[in-house]
PDB file of C-alpha atoms in Angstrom:
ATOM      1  CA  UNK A   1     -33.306-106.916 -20.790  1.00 32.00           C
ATOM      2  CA  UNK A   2     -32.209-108.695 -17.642  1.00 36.00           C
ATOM      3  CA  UNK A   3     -30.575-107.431 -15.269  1.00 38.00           C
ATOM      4  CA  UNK A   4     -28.866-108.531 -12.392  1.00 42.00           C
ATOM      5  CA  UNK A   5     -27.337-107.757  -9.354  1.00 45.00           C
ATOM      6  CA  UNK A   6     -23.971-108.522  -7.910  1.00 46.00           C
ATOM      7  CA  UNK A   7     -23.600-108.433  -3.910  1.00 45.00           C
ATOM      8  CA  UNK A   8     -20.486-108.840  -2.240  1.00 41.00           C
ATOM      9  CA  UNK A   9     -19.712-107.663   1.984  1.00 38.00           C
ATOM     10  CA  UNK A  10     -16.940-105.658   2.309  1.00 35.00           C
ATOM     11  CA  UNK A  11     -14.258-105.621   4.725  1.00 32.00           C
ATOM     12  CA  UNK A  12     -16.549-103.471   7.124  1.00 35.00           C
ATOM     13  CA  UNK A  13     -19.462-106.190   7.049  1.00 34.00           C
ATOM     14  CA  UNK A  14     -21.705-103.635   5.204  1.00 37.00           C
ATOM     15  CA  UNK A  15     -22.842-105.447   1.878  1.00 41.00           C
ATOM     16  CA  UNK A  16     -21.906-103.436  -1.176  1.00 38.00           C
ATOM     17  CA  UNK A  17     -24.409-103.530  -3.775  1.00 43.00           C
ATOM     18  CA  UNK A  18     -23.912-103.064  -7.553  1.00 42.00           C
ATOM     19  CA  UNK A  19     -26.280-103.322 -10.375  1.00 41.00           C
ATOM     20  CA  UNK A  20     -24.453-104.334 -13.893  1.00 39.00           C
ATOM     21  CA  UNK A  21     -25.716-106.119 -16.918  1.00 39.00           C
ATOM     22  CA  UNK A  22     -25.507-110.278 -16.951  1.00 42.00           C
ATOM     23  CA  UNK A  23     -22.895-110.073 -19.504  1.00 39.00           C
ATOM     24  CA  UNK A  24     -20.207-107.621 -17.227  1.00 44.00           C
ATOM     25  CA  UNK A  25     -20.975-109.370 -14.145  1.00 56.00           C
ATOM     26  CA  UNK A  26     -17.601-110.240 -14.548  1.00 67.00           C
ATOM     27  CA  UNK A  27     -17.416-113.469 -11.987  1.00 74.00           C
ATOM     28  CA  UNK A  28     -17.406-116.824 -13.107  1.00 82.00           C
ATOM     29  CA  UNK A  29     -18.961-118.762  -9.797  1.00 90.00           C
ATOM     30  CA  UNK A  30     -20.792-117.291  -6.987  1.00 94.00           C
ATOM     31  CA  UNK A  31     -21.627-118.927  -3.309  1.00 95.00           C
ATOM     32  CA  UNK A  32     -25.309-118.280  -4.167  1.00 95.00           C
ATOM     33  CA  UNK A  33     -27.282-117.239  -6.940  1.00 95.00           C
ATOM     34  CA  UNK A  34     -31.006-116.109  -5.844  1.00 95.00           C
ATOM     35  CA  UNK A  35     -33.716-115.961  -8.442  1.00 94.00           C
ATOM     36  CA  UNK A  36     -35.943-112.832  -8.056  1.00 90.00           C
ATOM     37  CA  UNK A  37     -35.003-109.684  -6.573  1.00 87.00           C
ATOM     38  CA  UNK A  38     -38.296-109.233  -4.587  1.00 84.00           C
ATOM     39  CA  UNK A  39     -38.942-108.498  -1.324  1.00 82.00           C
ATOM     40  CA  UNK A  40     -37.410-112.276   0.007  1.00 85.00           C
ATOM     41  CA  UNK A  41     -34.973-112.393  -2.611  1.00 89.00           C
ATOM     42  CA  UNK A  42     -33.315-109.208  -2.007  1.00 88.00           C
ATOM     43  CA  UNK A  43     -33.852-109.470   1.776  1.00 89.00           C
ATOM     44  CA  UNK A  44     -31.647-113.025   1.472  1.00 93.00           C
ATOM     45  CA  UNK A  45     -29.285-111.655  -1.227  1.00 94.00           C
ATOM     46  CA  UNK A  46     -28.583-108.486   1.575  1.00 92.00           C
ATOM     47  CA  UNK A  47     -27.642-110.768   4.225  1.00 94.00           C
ATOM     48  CA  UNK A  48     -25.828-114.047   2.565  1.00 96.00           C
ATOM     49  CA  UNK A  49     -23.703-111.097   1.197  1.00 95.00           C
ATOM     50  CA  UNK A  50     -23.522-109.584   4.600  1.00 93.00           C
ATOM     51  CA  UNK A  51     -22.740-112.748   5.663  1.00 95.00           C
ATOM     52  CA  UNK A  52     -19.435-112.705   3.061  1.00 95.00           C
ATOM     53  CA  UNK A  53     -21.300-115.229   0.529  1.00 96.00           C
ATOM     54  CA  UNK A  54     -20.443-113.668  -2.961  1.00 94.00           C
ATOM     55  CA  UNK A  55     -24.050-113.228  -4.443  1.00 95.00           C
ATOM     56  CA  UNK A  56     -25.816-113.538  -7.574  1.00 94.00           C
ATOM     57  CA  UNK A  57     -28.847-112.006  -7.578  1.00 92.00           C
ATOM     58  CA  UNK A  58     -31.013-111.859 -10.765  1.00 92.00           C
ATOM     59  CA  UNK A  59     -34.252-110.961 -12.029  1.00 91.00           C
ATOM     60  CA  UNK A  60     -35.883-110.601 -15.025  1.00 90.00           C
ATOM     61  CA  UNK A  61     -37.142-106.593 -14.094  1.00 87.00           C
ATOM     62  CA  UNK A  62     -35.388-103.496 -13.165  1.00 83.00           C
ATOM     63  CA  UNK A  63     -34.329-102.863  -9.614  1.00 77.00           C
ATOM     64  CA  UNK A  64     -37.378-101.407  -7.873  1.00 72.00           C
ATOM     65  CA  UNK A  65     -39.941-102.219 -10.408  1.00 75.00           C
ATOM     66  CA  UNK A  66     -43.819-102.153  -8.927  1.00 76.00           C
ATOM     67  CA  UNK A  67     -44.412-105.407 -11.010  1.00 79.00           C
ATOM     68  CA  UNK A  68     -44.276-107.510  -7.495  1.00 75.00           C
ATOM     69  CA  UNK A  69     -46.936-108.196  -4.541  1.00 73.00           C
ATOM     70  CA  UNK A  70     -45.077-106.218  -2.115  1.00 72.00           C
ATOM     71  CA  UNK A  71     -44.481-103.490  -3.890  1.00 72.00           C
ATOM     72  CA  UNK A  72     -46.030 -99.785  -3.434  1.00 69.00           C
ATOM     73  CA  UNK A  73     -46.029 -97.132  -0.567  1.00 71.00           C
ATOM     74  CA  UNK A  74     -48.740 -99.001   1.351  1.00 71.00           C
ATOM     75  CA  UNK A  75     -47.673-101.886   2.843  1.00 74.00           C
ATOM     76  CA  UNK A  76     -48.307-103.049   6.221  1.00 76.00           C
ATOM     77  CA  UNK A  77     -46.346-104.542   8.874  1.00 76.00           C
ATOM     78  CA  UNK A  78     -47.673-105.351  12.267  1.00 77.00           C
ATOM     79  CA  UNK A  79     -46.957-107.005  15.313  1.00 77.00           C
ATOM     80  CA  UNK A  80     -51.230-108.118  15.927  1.00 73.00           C
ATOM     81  CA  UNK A  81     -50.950-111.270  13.625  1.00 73.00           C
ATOM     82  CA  UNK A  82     -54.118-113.030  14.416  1.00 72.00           C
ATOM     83  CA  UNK A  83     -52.668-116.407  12.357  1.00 75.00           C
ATOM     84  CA  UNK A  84     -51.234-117.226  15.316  1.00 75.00           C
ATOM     85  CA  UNK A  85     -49.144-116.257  18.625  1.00 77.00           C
ATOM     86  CA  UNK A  86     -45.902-117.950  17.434  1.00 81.00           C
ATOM     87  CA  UNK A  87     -45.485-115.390  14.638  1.00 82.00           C
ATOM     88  CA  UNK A  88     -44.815-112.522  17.178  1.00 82.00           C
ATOM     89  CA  UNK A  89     -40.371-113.684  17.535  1.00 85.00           C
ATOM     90  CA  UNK A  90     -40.582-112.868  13.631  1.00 87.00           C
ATOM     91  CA  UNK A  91     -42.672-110.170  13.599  1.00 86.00           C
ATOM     92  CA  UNK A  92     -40.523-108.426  16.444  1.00 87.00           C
ATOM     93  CA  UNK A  93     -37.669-109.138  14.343  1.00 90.00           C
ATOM     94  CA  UNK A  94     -38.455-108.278  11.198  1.00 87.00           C
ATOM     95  CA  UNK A  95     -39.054-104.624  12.747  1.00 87.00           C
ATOM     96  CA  UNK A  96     -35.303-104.866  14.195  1.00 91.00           C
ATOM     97  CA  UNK A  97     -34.052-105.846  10.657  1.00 90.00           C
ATOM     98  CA  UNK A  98     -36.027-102.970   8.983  1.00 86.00           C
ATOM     99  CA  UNK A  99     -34.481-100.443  11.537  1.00 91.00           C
ATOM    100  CA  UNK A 100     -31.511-101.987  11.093  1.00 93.00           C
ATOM    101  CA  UNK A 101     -31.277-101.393   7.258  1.00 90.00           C
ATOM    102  CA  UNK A 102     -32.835 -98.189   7.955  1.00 92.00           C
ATOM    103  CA  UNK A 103     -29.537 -96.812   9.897  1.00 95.00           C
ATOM    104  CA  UNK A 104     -27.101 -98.566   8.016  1.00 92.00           C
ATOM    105  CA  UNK A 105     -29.064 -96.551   4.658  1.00 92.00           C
ATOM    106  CA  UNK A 106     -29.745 -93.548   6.379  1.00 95.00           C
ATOM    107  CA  UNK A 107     -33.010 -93.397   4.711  1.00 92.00           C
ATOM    108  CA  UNK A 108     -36.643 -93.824   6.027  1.00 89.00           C
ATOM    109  CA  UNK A 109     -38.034 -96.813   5.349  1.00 82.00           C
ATOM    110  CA  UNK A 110     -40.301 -97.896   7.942  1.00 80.00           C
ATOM    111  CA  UNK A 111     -42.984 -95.421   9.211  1.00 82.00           C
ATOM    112  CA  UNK A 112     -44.718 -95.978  12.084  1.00 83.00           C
ATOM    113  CA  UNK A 113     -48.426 -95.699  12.356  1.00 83.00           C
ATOM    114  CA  UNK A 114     -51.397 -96.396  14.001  1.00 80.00           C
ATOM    115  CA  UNK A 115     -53.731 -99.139  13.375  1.00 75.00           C
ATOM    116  CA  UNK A 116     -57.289-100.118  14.810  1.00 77.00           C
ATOM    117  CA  UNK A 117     -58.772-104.010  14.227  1.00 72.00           C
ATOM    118  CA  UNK A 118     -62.159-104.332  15.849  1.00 74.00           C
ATOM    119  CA  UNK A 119     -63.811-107.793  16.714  1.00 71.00           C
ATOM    120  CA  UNK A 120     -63.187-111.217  18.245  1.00 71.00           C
ATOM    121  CA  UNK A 121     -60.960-112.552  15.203  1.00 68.00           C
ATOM    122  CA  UNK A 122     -58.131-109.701  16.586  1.00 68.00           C
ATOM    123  CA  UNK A 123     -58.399-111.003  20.350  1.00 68.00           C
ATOM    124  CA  UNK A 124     -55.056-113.589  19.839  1.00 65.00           C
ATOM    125  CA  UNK A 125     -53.377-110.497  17.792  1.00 65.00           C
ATOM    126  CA  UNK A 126     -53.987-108.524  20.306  1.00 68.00           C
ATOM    127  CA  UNK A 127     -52.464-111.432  22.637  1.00 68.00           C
ATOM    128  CA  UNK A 128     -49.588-111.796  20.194  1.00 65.00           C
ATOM    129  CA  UNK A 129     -48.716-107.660  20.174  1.00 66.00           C
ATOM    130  CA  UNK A 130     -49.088-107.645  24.011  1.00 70.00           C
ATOM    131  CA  UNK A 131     -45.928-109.693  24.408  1.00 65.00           C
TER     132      UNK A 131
END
């Protein structure tokens, strides 16, 4: 029971997104095909296809399955990354892309919170969020 996933941007640079079975895809090439339709597989599929790449995206699961690491209600994203002070470009733009996707969806998908990280390890996170 695979399933996969056929992006394509439309004229107005939005990707439109449409879930059909492998055998009614109905193309014969794509631009890209990405295996897994995870939280980095669907986050490249979005924006080749934004991009105006025809996409193939497939994976061997439903569209928003909880089989995957990253998937749940409680996931974290933070801008105190204590791995290391060049992480904080990414970090501050992953936030822009999730508010980004956010408006374009007009649904709520990132919700701000607090967070507290006690101890010397979280001094060069701390460092990193300051920026």
């Amino acid at each position: 029971r695979h399933l996969t996933q056929a992006f394509r941007a439309g004229s107005n640079t939005r990707a439109n997104v449409g879930v059909r079975r492998a055998a009614t895809v109905g193309r014969s090439s794509y631009d890209v095909v990405v295996l897994g339709t995870g939280a980095f597989g669907s986050a490249a599929a979005y924006h080749l296809a934004k991009q105006g790449a025809s996409v193939l995206a497939i994976d061997q699961f439903s569209p928003a399955h909880s089989y995957g690491s990253s998937h749940g209600h409680t996931r974290i994203i933070r801008l105190a990354y204590h791995e290391g002070l060049e992480y904080h470009k990414l970090l501050r733009r992953s936030y822009d892309l999730f508010l980004d996707l956010q408006a374009e969806t007009r649904q709520e998908l990132f919700y701000r919170t607090g967070m507290l990280d006690v101890g010397a390890t979280f001094e060069n996170a701390l460092k990193g969020a300051q920026m």
